[in-house]
Coordinates of C-alpha atoms in Angstrom, one line a residue:
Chain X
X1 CA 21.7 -22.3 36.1
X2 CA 19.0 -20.4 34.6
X3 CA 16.5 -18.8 36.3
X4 CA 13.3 -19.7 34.3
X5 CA 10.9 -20.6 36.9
X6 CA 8.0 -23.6 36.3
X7 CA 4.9 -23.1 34.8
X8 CA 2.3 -22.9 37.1
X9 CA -0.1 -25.6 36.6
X10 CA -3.7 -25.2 36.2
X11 CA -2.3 -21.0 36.6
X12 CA -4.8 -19.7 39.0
X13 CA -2.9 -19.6 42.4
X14 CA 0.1 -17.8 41.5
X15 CA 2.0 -16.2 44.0
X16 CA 0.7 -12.6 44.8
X17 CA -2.7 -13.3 44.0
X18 CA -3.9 -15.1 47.0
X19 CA -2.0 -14.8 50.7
X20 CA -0.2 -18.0 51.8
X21 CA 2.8 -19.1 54.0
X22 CA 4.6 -21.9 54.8
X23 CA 6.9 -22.8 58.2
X24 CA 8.5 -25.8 59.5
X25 CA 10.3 -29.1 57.7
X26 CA 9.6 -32.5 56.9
X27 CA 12.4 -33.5 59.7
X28 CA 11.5 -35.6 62.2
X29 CA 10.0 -34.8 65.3
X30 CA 8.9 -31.2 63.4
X31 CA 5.4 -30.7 61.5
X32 CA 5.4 -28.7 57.9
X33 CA 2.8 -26.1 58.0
X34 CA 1.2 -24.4 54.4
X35 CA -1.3 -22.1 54.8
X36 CA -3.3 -20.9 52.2
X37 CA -6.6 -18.7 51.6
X38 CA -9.6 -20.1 50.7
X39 CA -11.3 -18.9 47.5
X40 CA -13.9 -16.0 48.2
X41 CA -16.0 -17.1 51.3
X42 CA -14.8 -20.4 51.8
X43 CA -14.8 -21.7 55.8
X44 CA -11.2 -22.5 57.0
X45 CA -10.5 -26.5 56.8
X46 CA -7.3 -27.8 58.7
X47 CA -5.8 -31.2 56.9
X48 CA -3.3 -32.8 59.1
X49 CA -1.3 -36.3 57.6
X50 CA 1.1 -37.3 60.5
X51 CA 3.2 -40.3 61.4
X52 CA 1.3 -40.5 64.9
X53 CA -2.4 -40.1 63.4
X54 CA -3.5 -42.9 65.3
X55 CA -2.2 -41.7 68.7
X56 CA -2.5 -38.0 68.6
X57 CA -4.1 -36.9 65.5
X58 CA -6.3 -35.3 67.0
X59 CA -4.4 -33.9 69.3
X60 CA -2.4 -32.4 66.8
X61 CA -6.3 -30.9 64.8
X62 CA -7.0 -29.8 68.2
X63 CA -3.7 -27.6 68.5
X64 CA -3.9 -26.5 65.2
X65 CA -7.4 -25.5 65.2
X66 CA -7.2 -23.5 68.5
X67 CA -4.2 -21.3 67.2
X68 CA -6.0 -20.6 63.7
X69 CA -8.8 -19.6 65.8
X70 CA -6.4 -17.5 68.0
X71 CA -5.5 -15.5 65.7
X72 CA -8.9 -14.0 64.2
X73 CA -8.0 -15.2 60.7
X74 CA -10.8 -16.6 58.4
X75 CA -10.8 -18.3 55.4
X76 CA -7.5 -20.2 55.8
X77 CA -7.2 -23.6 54.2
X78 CA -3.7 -25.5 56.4
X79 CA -2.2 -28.5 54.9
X80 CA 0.4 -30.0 58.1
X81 CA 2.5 -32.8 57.4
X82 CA 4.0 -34.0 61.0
X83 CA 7.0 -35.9 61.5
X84 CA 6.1 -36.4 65.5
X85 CA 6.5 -32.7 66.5
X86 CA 5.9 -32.3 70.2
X87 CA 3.1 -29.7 71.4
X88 CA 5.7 -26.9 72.0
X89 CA 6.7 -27.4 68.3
X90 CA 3.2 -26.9 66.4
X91 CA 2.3 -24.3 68.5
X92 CA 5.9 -22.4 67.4
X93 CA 5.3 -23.2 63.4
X94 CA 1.6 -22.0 63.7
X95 CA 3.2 -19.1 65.1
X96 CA 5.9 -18.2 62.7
X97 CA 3.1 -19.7 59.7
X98 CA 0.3 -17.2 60.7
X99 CA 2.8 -14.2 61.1
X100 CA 4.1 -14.7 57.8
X101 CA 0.3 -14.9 56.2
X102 CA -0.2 -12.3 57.6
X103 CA 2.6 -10.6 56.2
X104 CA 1.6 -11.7 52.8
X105 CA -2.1 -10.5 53.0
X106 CA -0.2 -6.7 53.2
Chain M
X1 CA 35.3 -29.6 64.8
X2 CA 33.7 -30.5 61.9
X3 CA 31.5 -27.6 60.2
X4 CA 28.8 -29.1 58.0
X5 CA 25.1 -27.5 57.6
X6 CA 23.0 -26.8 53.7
X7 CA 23.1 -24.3 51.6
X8 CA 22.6 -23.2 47.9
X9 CA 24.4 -25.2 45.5
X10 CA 25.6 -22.0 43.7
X11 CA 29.3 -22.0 41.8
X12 CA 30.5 -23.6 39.0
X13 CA 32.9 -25.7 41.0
X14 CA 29.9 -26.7 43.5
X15 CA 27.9 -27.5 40.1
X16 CA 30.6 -30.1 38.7
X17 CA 31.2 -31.7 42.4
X18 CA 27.8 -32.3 42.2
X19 CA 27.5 -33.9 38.8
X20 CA 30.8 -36.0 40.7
X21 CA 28.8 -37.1 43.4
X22 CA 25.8 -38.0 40.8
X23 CA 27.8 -40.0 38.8
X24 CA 29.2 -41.6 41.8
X25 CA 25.8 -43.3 42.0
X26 CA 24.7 -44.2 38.6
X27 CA 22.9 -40.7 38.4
X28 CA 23.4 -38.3 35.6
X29 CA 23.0 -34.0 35.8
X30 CA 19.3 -33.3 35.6
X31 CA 18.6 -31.2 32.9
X32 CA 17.1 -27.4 33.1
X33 CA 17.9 -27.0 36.7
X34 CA 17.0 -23.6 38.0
X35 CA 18.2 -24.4 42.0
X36 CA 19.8 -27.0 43.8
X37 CA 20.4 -27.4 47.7
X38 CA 23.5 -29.2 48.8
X39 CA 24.8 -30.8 52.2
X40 CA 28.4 -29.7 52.8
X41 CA 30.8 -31.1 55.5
X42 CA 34.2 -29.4 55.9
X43 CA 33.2 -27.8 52.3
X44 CA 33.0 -31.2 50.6
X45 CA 29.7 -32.1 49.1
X46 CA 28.0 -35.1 50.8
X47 CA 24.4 -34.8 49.3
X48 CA 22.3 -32.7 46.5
X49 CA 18.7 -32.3 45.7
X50 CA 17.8 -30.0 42.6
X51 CA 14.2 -28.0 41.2
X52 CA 13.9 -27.9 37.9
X53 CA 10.3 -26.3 37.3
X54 CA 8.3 -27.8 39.3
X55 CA 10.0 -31.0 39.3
X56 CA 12.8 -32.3 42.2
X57 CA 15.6 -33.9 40.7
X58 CA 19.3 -35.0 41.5
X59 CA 18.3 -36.7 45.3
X60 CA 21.8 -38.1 45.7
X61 CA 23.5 -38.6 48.9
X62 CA 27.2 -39.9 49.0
X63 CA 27.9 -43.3 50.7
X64 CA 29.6 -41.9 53.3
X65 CA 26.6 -40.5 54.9
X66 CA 23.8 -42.4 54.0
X67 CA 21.6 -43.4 56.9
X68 CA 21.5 -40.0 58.5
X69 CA 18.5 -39.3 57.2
X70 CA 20.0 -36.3 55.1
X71 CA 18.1 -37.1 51.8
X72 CA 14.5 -36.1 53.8
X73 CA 16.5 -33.0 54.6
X74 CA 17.2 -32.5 51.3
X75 CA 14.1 -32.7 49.9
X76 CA 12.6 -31.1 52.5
X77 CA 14.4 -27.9 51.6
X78 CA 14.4 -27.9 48.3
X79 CA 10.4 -28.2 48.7
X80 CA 10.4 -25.5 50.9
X81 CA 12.3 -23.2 48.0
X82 CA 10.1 -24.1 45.6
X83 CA 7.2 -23.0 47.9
X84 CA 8.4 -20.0 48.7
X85 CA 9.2 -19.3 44.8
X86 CA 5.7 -19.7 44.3
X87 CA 5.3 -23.0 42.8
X88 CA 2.4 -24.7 44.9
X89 CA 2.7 -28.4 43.3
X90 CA 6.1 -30.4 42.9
X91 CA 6.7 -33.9 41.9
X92 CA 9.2 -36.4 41.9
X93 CA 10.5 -39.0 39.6
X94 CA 12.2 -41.7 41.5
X95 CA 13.1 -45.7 41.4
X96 CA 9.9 -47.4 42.6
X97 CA 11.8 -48.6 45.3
X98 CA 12.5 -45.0 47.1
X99 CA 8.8 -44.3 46.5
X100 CA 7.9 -44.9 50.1
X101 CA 10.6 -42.8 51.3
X102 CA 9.1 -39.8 49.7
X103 CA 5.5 -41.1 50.6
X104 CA 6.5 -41.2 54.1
X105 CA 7.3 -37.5 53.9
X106 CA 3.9 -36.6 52.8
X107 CA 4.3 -36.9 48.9
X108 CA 1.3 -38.2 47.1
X109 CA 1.4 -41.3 44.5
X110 CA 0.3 -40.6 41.2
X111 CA 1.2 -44.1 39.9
X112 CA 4.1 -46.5 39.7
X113 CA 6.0 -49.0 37.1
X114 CA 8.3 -52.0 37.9
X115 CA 10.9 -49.3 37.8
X116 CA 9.3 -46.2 38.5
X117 CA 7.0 -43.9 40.6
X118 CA 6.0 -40.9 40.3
X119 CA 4.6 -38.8 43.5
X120 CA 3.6 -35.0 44.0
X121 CA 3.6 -32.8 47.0
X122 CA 1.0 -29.9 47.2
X123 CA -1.6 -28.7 45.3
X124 CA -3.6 -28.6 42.8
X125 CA -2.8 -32.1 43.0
X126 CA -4.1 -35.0 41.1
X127 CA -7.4 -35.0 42.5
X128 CA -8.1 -31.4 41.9
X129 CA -7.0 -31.8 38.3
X130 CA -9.2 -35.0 37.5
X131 CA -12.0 -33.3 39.5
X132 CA -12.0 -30.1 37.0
X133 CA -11.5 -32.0 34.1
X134 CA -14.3 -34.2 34.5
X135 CA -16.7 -31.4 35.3
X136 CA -15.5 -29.7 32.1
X137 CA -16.0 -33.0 30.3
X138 CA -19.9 -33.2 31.9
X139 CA -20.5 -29.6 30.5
X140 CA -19.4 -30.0 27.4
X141 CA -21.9 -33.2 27.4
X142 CA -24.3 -31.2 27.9
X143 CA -24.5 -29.3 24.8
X144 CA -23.0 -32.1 22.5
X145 CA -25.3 -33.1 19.8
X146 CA -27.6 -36.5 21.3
X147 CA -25.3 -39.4 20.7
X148 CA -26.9 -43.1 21.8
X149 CA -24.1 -43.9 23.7
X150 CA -20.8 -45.6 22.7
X151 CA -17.3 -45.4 24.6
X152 CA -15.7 -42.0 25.1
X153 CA -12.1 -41.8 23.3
X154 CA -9.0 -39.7 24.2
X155 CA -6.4 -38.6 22.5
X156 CA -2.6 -36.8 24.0
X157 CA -1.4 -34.3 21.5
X158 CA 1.4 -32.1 22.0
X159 CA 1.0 -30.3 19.0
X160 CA 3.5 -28.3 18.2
X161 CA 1.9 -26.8 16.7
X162 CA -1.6 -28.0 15.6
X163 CA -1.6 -29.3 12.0
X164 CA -3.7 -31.4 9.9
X165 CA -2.4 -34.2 10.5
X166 CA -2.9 -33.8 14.4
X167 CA -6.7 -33.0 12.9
X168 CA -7.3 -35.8 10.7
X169 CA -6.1 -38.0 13.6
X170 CA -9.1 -36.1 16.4
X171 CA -11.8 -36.4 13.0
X172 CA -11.3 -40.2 12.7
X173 CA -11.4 -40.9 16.4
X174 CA -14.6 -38.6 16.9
X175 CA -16.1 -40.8 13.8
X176 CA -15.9 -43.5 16.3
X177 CA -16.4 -42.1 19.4
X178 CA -19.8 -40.7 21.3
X179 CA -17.1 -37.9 22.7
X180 CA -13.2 -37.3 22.6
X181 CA -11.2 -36.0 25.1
X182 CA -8.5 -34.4 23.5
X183 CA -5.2 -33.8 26.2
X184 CA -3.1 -31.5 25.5
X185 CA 0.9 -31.7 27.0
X186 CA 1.1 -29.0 29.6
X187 CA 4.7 -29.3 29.8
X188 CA 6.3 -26.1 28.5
X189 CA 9.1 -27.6 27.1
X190 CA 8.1 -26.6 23.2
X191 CA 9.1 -24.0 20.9
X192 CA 5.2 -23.1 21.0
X193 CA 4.1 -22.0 24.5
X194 CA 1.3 -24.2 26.6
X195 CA -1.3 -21.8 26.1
X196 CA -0.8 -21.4 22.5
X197 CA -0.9 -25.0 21.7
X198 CA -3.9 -25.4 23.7
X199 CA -5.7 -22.1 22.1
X200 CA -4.6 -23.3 18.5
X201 CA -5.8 -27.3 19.2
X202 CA -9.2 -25.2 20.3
X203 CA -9.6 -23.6 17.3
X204 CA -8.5 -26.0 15.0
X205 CA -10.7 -28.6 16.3
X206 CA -13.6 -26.4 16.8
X207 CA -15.3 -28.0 14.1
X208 CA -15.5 -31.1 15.8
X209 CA -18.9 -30.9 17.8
X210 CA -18.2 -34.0 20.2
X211 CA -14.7 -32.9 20.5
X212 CA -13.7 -31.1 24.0
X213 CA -9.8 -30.3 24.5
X214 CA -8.5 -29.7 28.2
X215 CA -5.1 -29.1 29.8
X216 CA -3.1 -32.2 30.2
X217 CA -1.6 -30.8 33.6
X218 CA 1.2 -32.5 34.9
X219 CA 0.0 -36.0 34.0
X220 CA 0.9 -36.6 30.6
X221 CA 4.0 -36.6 31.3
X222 CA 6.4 -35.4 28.0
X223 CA 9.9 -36.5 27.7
X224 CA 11.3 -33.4 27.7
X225 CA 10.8 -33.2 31.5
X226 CA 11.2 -36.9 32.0
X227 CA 14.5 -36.7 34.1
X228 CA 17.3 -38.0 32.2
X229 CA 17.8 -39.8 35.7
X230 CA 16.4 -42.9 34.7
X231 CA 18.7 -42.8 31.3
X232 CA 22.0 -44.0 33.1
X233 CA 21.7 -47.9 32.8
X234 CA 17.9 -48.3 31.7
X235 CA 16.6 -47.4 28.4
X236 CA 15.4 -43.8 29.2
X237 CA 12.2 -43.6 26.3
X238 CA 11.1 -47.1 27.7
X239 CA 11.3 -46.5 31.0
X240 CA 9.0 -42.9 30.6
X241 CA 6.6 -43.9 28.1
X242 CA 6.1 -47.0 30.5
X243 CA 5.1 -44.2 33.4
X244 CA 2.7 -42.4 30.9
X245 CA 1.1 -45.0 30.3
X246 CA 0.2 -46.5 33.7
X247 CA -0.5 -42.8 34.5
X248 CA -3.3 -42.7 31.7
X249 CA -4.1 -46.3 32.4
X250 CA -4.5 -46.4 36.1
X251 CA -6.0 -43.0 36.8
X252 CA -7.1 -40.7 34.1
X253 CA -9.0 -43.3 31.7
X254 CA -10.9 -44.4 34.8
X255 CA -11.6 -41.2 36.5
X256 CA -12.6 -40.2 32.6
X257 CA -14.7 -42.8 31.8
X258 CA -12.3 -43.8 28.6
X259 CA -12.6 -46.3 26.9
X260 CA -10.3 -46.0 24.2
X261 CA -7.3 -44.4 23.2
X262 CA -6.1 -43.1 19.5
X263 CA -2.6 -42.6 18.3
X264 CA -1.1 -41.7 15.6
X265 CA 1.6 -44.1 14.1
X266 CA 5.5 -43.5 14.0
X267 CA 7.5 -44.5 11.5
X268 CA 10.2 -41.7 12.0
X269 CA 10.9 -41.2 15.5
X270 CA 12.2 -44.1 17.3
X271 CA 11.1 -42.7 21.1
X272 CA 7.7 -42.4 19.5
X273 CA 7.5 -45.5 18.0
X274 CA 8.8 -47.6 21.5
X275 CA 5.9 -45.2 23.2
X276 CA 3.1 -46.4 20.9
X277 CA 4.6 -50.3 21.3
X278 CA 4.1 -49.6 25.3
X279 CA 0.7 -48.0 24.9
X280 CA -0.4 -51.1 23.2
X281 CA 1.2 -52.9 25.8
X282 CA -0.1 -51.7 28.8
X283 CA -3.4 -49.8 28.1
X284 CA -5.2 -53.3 27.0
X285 CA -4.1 -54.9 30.3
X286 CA -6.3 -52.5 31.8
X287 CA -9.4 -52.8 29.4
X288 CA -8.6 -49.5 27.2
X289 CA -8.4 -50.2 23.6
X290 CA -5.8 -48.6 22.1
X291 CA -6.1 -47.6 17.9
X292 CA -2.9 -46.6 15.9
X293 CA -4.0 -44.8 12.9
X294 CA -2.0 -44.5 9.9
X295 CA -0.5 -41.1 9.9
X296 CA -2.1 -38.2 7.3
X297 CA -0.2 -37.7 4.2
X298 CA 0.2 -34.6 2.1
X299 CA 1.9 -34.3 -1.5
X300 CA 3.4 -37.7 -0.4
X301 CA 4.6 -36.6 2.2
X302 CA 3.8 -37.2 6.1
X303 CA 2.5 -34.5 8.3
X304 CA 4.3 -33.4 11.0
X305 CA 4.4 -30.5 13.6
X306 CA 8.5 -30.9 13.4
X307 CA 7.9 -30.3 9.1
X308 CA 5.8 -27.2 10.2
X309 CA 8.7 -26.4 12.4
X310 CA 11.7 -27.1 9.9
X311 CA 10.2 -24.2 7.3
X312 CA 9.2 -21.7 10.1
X313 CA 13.2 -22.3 10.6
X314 CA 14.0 -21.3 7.0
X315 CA 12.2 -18.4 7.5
X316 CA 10.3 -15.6 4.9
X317 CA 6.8 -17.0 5.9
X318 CA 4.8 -15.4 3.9
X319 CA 6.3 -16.9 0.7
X320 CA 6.1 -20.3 2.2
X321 CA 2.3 -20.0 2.8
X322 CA 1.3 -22.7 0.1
X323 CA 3.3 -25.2 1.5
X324 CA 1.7 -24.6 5.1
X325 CA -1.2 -24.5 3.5
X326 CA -1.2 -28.3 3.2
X327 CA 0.4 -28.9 6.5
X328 CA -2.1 -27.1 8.9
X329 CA -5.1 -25.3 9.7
X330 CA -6.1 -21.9 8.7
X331 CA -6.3 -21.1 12.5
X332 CA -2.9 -22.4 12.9
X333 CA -1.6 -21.0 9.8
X334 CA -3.1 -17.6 10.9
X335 CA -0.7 -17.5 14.2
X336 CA 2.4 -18.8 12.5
X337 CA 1.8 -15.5 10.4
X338 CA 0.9 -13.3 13.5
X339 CA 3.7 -11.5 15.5
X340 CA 3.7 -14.2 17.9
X341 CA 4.6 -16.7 15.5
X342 CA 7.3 -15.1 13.9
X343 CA 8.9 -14.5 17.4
X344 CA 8.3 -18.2 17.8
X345 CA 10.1 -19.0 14.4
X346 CA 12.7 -16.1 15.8
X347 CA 13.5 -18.5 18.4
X348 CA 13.5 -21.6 16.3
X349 CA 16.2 -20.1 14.1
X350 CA 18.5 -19.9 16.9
X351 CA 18.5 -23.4 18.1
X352 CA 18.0 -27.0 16.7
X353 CA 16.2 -30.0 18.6
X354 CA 13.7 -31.7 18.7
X355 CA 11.6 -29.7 20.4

């Protein structure tokens, strides 16, 4: 296997320049978390896509919301793609997501 | 007990029980592969998904354990990797049919043929790449020369690397046009690197005032990175130059306002020639025209990057200047003299393809 790695498209948000992290799967009943830092001054936005919108999507914002808000960090963009985690989960992957931003803002 | 659980796909042996298990299913080895993720029971191989670039590849999962819902893992991982590698954006090539499988998962569709889809997970995603590249295209309108309307055109060059004929071919479609896009391939899968193409396209064009050149991204998709995955039982140049087409038919010439497309003709290249036949095909089904223009001729002979490529292969340059001289710009005959062009030709010498 060689170890050439893609091109990065549209080459602006390469690894290293901006923080970001990622926890959780796409299994079922677990949610995907990707956190990434807005662009100079942007406000924090949290995108959720789940296969329970209707019933608790916003549920799921609310959760989401309250630990980004938690944990004093600003300008955070998080993309969450949930495969009908229960509360116990999202509140574990925000967790382990905004310890490892953290780690990658150092 | 049975011990099962995934992990790297990482020896030789794993490699060709892999390419086993593929073949098993009507699936050949995906080409370029820089990781793969396997699921192993007892140490047999019951399912694989790859990475090659930015691309996921080789989703296979053996009969035996279909239904288990291992192919989400799969992918799930192997999206995961990528991530963490850095790479923001991945996409998939699968059989229209599995398309909602990966939808279901979160992937995004960028279009779809009878046969095939193609989807992306991430971002910059389609709609940040058509959102930038129609801005640019507004700007540039701004300081184009007044036109009194007219259609805008487009052209998809790979150029590798920019010659004459690749310029003769933007000059007649900009006689026609009010403006012309001009896409260039992103796909690094040329002897000349994405951002040399796209600086020597630049500059060669730059005489062209209603001409504006932008990054293709991901979305003209080049058959270098098509996977090979389709190529098993269906004709493999058909099958991608059908995806292409509905990419550029169904999103970009819509989100671009184009209204016609310009290519040049093929009379060498048989993959070229069945991708032209589609364009015509599919483009007017969707109200783009499409125009095939006779290819430029010099000394009797047809331009071509792979010409420019053939004597860069020869080698001594400089004693070959004349020749080039009638195959491409000065801008592009400037780099192919530069010390980036001769490691380019370096390169070239070592290998033969088509690329």
């Amino acid at each position: 296997m060689n170890t050439k790695r893609g091109h990065q498209a549209e080459g602006e948000t390469i690894m290293g320049q901006t923080a970001s992290s990622q926890a959780g799967t796409l299994e079922s009943n677990d949610i995907f978390i990707r956190m990434t830092q807005v662009p100079e001054g942007g406000e924090s936005s949290v995108n959720v896509e789940s296969i329970v919108m209707k019933q608790f999507g916003e549920d799921i914002i609310k959760t989401i919301t309250q630990c980004l808000e938690d944990s004093g960090l600003k300008g955070v963009n998080i993309r969450a793609n949930d495969r009908g985690a229960l509360r116990c989960t999202i509140l574990a992957r925000m967790e382990a997501a905004i310890t490892r931003y953290k780690e990658s803002i150092k | 007990m049975v011990l099962q659980g995934f992990r790297a796909i990482a020896t030789r042996q794993e490699l060709s029980e892999a390419e086993a298990l593929l073949r098993a299913s009507g699936l050949s080895m995906p080409d370029g592969i820089d990781t793969g993720i396997g699921f192993f029971e007892d140490g047999r191989l019951g399912g694989t998904a790859f990475l090659a670039g930015a691309t996921i590849c080789g989703v296979c999962v053996d009969a035996a354990h279909r239904g288990r819902g291992l192919a989400s893992s799969l992918v799930g991982r192997i999206l995961s990797q990528a991530l963490v590698d850095g790479i923001r954006r991945v996409c998939i090539f699968t059989k229209s049919n599995e398309a909602p499988k990966f939808a279901s998962l979160g992937f995004q569709l960028v279009a779809s043929t009878e046969k095939a889809a193609m989807l992306e997970f991430g971002e910059p995603d389609y709609a940040a790449w058509s959102r930038r590249t129609a801005e640019t295209l507004q700007q540039s309108r701004r300081t184009m020369p007044k036109h009194s309307g007219g259609r805008f055109g487009a052209v998809v060059v790979n150029a590798n690397p920019f010659t004459l004929g690749h310029h003769a071919l933007v000059a007649e479609a900009a006689a026609r046009c009010a403006q012309v896009v001009v896409f260039v391939v992103e796909e690094d899968a040329s002897s000349f690197p994405f951002e040399d193409r796209l600086e020597l396209v630049r500059r060669g064009a730059s005489d062209l005032k209603t001409v504006v050149v932008v990054p293709g991204g991901p979305y003209m998709v080049s058959r270098a990175s098509f996977p090979a995955y389709f190529s098993g039982r269906e004709a493999h140049a058909a099958v991608h130059a059908e995806m292409d087409a509905r990419i550029f038919a169904t999103r970009i010439a819509p989100d671009m306002g184009i209204g016609i497309r310009f290519v040049g003709s093929e009379p060498y290249c048989p993959a070229t020639a069945t991708y032209n036949e589609v364009l015509r095909r599919v483009l007017p089904e969707y109200g783009i025209a499409i125009e095939e223009m006779p290819r430029q001729c010099a000394a009797g002979e047809i331009i071509s990057a792979s010409e420019v490529r053939r004597i860069m292969r020869d080698g001594n340059l400089p004693s070959r200047i004349p020749e080039l001289e009638r195959l491409v710009p000065p801008s592009t005959l400037q780099f192919l003299l530069s010390d980036k062009g001769r490691s380019i030709a370096e390169n070239l010498r070592g290998k033969t393809g088509r690329h």
